[in-house]
Tab-separated table of C-alpha atoms in Angstrom:
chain	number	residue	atom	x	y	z
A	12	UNK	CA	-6.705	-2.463	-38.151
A	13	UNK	CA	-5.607	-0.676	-34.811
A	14	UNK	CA	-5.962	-2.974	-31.759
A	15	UNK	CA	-8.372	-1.821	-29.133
A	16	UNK	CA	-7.756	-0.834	-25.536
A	17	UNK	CA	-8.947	-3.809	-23.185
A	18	UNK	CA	-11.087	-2.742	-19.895
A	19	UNK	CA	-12.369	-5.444	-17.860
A	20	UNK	CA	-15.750	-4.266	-16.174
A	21	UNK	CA	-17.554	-5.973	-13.435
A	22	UNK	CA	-21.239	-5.201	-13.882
A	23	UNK	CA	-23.604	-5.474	-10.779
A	24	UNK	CA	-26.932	-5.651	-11.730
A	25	UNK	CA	-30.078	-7.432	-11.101
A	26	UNK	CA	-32.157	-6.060	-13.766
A	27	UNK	CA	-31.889	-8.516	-16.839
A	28	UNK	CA	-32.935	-5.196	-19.487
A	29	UNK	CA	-30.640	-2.688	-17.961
A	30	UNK	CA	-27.529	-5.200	-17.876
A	31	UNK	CA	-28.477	-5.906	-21.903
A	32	UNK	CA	-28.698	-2.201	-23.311
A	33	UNK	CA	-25.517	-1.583	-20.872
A	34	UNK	CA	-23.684	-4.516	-22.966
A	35	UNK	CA	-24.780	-3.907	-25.986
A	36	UNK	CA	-24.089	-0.047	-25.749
A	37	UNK	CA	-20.230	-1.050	-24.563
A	38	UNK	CA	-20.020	-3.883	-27.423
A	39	UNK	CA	-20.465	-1.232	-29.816
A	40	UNK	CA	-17.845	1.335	-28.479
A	41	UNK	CA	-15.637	1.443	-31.853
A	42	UNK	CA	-11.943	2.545	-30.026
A	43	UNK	CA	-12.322	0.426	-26.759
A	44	UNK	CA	-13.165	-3.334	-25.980
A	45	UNK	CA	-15.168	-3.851	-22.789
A	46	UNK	CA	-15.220	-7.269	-21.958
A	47	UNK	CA	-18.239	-7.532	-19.511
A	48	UNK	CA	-18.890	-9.987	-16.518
A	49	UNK	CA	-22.606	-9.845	-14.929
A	50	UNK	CA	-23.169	-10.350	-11.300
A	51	UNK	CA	-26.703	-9.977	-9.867
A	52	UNK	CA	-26.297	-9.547	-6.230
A	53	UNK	CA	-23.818	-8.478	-3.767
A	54	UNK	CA	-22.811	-12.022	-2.944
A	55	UNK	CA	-22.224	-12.930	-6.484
A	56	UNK	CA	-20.106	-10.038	-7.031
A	57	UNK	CA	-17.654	-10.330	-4.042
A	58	UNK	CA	-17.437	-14.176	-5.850
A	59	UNK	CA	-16.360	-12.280	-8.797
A	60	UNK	CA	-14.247	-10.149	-7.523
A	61	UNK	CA	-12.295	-12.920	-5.241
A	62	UNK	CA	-11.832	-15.058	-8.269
A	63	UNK	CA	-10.811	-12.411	-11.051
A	64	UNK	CA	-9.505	-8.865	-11.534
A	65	UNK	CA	-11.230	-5.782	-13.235
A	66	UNK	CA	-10.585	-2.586	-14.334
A	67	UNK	CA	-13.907	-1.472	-12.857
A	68	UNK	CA	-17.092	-1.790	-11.545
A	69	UNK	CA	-20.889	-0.631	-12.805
A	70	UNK	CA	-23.101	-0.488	-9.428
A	71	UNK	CA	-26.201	-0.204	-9.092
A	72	UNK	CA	-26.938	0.263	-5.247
A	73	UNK	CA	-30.503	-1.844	-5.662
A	74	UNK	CA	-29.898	-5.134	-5.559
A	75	UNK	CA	-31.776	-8.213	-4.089
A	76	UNK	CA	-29.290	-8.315	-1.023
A	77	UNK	CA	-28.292	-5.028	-0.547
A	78	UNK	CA	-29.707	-1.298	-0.847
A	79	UNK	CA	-28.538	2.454	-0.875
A	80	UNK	CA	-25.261	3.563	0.604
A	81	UNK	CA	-24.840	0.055	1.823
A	82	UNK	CA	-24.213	-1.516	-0.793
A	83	UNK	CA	-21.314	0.701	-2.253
A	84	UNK	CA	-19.579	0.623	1.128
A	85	UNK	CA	-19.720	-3.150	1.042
A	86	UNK	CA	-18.405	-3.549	-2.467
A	87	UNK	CA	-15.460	-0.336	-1.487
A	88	UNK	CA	-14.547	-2.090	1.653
A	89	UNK	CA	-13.517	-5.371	-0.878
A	90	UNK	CA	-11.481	-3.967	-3.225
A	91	UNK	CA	-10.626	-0.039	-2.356
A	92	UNK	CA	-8.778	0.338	-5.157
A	93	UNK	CA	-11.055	0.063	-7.520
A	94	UNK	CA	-13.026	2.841	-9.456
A	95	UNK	CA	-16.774	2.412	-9.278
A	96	UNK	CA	-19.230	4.173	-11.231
A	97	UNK	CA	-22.698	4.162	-9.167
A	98	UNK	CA	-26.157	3.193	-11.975
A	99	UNK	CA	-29.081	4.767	-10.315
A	100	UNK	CA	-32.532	5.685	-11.561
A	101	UNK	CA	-34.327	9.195	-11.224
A	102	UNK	CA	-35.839	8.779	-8.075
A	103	UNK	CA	-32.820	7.675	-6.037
A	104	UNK	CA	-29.796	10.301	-7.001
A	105	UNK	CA	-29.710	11.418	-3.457
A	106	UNK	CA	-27.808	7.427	-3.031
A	107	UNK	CA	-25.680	8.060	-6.021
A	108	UNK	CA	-24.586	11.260	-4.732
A	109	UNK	CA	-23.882	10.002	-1.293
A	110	UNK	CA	-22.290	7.264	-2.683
A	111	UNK	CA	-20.043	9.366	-4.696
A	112	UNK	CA	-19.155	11.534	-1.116
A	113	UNK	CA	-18.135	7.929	0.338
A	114	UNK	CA	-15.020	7.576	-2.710
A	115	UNK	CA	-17.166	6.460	-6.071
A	116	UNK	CA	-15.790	8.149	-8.756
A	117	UNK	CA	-19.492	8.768	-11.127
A	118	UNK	CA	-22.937	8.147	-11.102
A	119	UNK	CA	-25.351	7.876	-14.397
A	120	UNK	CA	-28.882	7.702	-14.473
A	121	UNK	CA	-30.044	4.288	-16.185
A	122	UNK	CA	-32.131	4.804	-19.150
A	123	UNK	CA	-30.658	8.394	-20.186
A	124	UNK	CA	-26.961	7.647	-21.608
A	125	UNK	CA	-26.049	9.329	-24.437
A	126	UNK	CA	-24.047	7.864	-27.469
A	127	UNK	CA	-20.353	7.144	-25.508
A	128	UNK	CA	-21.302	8.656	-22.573
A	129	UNK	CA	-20.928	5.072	-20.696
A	130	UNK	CA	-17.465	4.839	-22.206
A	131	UNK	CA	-16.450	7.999	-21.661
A	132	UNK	CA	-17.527	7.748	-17.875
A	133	UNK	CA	-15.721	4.272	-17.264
A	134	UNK	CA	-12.414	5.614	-18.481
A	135	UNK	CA	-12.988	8.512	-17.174
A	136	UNK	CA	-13.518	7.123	-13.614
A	137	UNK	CA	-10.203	5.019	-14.334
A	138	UNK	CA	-8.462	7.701	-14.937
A	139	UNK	CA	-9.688	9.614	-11.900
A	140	UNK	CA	-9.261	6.663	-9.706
A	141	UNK	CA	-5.888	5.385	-10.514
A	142	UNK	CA	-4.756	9.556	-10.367
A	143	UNK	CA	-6.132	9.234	-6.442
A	144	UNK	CA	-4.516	6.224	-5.757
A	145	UNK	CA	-1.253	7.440	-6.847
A	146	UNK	CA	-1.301	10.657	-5.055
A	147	UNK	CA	-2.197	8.172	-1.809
A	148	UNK	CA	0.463	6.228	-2.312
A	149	UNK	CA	3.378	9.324	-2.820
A	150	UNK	CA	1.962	10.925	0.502
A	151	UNK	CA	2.798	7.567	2.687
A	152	UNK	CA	5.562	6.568	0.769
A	153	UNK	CA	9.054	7.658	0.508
A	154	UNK	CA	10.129	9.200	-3.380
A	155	UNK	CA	13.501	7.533	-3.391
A	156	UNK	CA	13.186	3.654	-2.108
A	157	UNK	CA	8.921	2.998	-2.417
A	158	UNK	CA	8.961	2.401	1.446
A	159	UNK	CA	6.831	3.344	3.734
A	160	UNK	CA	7.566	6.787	5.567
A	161	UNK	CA	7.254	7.879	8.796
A	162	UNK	CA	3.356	8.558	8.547
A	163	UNK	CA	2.721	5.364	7.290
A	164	UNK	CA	5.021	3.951	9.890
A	165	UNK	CA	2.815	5.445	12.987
A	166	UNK	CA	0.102	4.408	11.594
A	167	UNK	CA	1.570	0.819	11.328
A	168	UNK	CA	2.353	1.254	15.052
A	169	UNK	CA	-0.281	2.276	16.336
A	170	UNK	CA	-1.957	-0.618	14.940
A	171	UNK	CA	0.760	-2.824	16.021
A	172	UNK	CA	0.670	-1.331	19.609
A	173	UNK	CA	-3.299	-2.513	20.071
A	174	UNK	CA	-2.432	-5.483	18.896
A	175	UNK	CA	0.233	-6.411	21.419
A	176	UNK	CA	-2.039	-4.866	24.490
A	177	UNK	CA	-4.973	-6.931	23.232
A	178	UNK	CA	-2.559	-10.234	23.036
A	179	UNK	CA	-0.299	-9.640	26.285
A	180	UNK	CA	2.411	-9.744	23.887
A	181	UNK	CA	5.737	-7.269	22.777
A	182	UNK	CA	6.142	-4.937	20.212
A	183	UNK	CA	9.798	-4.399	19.047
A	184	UNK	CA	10.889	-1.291	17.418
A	185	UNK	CA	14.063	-1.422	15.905
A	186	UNK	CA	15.795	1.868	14.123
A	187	UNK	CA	18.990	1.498	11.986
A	188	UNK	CA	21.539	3.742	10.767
A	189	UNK	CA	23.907	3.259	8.081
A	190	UNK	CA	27.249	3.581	9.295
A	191	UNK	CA	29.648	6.355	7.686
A	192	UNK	CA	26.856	6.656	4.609
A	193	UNK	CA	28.215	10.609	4.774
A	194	UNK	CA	31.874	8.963	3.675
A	195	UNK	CA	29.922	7.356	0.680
A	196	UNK	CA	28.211	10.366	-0.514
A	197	UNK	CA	31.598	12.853	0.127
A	198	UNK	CA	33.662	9.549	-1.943
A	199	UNK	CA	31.196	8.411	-4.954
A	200	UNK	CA	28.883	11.642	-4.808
A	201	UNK	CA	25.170	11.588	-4.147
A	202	UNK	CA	24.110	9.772	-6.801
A	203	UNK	CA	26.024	6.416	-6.058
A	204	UNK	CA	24.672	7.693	-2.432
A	205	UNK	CA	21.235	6.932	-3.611
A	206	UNK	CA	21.611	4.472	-5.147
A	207	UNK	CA	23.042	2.402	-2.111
A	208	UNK	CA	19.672	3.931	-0.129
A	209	UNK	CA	17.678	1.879	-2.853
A	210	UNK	CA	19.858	-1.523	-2.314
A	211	UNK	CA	19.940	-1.369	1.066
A	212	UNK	CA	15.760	-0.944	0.549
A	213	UNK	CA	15.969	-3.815	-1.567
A	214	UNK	CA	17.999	-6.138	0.456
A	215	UNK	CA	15.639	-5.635	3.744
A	216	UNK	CA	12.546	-6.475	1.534
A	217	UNK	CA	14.431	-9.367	0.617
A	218	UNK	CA	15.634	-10.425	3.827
A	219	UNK	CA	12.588	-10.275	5.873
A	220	UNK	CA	9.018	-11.299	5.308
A	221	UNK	CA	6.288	-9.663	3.123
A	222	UNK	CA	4.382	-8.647	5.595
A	223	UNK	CA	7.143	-6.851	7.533
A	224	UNK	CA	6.515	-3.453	7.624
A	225	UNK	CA	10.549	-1.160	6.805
A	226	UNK	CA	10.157	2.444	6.888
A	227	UNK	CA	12.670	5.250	5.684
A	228	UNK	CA	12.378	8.264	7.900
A	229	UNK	CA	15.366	9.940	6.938
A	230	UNK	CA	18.342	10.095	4.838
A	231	UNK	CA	19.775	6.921	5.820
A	232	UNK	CA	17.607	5.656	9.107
A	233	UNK	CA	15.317	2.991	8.952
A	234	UNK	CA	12.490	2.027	11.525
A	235	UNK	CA	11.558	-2.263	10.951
A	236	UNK	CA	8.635	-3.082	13.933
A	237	UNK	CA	8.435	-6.541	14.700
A	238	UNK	CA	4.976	-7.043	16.731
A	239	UNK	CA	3.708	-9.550	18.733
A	240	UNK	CA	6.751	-11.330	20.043
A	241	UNK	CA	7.501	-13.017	23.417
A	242	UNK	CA	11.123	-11.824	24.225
A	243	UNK	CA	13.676	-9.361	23.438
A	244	UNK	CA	15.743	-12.245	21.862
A	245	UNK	CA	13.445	-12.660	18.972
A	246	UNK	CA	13.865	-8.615	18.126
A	247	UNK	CA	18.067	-9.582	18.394
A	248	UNK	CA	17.489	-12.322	16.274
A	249	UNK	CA	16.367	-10.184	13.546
A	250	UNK	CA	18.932	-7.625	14.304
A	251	UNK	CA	21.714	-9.881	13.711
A	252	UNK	CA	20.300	-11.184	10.774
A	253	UNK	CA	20.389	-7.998	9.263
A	254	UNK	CA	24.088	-6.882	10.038
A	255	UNK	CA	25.090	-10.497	9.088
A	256	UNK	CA	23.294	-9.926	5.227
A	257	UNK	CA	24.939	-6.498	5.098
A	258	UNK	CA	28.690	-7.906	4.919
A	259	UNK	CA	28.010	-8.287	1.989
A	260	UNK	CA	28.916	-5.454	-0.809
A	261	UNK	CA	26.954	-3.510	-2.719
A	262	UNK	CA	28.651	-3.496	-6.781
A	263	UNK	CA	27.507	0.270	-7.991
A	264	UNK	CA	28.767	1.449	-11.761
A	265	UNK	CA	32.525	0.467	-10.771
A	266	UNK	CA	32.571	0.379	-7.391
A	267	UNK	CA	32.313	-2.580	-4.367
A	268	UNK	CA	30.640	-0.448	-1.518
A	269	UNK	CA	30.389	-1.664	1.931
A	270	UNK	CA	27.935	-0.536	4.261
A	271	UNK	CA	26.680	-1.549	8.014
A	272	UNK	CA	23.813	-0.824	10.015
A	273	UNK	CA	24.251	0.474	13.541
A	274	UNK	CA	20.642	-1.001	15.202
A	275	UNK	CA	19.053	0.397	18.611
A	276	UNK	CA	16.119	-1.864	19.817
A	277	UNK	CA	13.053	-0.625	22.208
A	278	UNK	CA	10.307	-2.738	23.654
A	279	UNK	CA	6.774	-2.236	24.079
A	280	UNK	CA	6.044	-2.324	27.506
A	281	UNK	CA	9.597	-2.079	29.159
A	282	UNK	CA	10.836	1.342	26.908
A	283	UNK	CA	7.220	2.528	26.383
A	284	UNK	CA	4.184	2.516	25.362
A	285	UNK	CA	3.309	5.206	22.191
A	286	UNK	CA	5.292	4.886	19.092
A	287	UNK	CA	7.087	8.319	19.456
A	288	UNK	CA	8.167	7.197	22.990
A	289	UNK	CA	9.532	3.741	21.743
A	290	UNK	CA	11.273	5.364	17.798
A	291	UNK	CA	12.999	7.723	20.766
A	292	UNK	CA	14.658	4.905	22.968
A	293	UNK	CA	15.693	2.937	19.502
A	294	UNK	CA	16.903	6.151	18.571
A	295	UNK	CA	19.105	6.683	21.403
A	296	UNK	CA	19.818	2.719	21.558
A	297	UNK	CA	21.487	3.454	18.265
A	298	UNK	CA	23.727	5.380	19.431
A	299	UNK	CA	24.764	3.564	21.919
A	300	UNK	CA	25.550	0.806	19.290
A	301	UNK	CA	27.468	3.513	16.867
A	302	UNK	CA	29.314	3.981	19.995
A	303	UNK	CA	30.468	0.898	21.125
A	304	UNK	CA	31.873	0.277	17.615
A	305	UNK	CA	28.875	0.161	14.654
A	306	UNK	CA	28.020	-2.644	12.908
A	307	UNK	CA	26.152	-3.691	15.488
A	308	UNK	CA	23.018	-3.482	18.040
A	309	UNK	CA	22.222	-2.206	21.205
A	310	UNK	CA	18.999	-2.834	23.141
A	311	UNK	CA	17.280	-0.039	25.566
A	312	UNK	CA	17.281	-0.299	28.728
């Protein structure tokens, strides 16, 4: 007997025939096994969705505590990632459609679903929605280490920036360049070169805290912020912890390679106040810090 595929499906519903023919119609589905959980409101379904995980979601956008568009951006705005196919009757498509202009991924019309069609649209919107969200995720992401890159990064900022006004507090921007990582590409070749860009990746994750945002924004130049902080010695703090957990080596195919980070540090308000203006003056403090010897960090002035 071949094992069926498993889709979890979070069906919001108040009407007590639709959400029957809808589970009976996916209990009989003879490849796939849908295993169903009923909420009947918006505030039951944001319960749901808190306390387990789903594959997707069947909406319909009348419910006892929320109508239209509304509802849909409510429910998006809780889990984003999730594909939702819209359940709408034939007087109020003009919702569905909007609905599906706002990120759904299908609408059907309750009452009119064909043998499979149900199935066909919940993988199909599964499909279509985890397609999206990878295609997201490669365009603020760099290919090689899974960080964020620079467009992600401003973005980051300029969150990070309104933060700090709003607080009366700093913003640190610190940028780091790995010292002589041309020697290690010209020794072992690019591919041990690469390889080193993904441990180093893996070692700052490591190092600092999950919600610590590390950008790649070129070959081997990092940009960490570190928001809301009261003095530059908390951004040097975090600079020297980083050159102190790179003295370590990195062991790649046969080789012990060691690497250092050269570290420029500019502060939001003393070095500026946009993130181009403050990457710039950690840019040039990183120099400065090559300069005076690498392996080491330099703060703007």
């Amino acid at each position: 007997m071949v094992a069926k595929d498993n889709y979890r499906v979070l069906l919001v519903e108040d009407n007590p025939g639709d959400a029957r023919l809808i589970r009976e119609m996916l209990a009989d589905d003879p490849v796939n096994q849908f295993n169903l959980t009923q909420s009947g409101d918006l505030e039951n379904a944001a319960d749901d969705l808190e306390k387990q995980s789903f594959d997707v979601i069947l909406l319909d956008l009348s419910l006892p505590d929320s109508q239209g568009e509304n509802t849909f951006t409510r429910i998006n705005t809780l889990v984003p990632d999730l594909p939702i196919v819209i359940l709408t009757g034939n007087d109020d498509q003009q919702a569905a459609f909007s609905a599906i202009g706002l990120g759904a991924q299908d609408y059907l019309v309750k009452g009119s679903f064909q043998d499979g069609l149900l199935s066909r649209a919940i993988l199909y919107a599964i499909e279509r929605k985890r397609l999206q969200n990878m295609i997201s995720h490669l365009a603020l992401h760099d290919a090689l280490t899974n960080l964020p890159n620079r467009r992600l990064l401003m973005e980051h900022l300029v969150r990070d920036l309104e933060s700090c006004k709003r607080a009366n507090t700093h913003l640190a921007v610190l940028v780091l360049d790995l010292d002589n990582f041309k020697h290690i590409n010209d020794e072992y070749g690019h591919h041990v070169g690469d390889q080193v860009l993904i441990k180093v990746a893996n070692r700052l994750q490591y190092l600092l805290r999950k919600c610590d945002v590390i950008a790649r924004i070129g070959g081997d130049e990092f940009v960490i912020p570190v928001p809301n902080i009261q003095s530059a010695e908390q951004a040097q703090f975090v600079a020297s912890k980083i050159i102190e957990a790179f003295k370590e080596p990195f062991q790649i195919e046969n080789a012990r390679i060691a690497v250092s980070f050269s570290i420029g540090i500019a502060l939001f308000p003393e070095n500026g106040d946009d993130p181009q203006e403050l990457i710039k003056a950690a840019d040039k403090a990183m120099y400065q810090a090559k300069a005076e010897g690498k392996g080491r960090y330099h703060l703007a002035h």
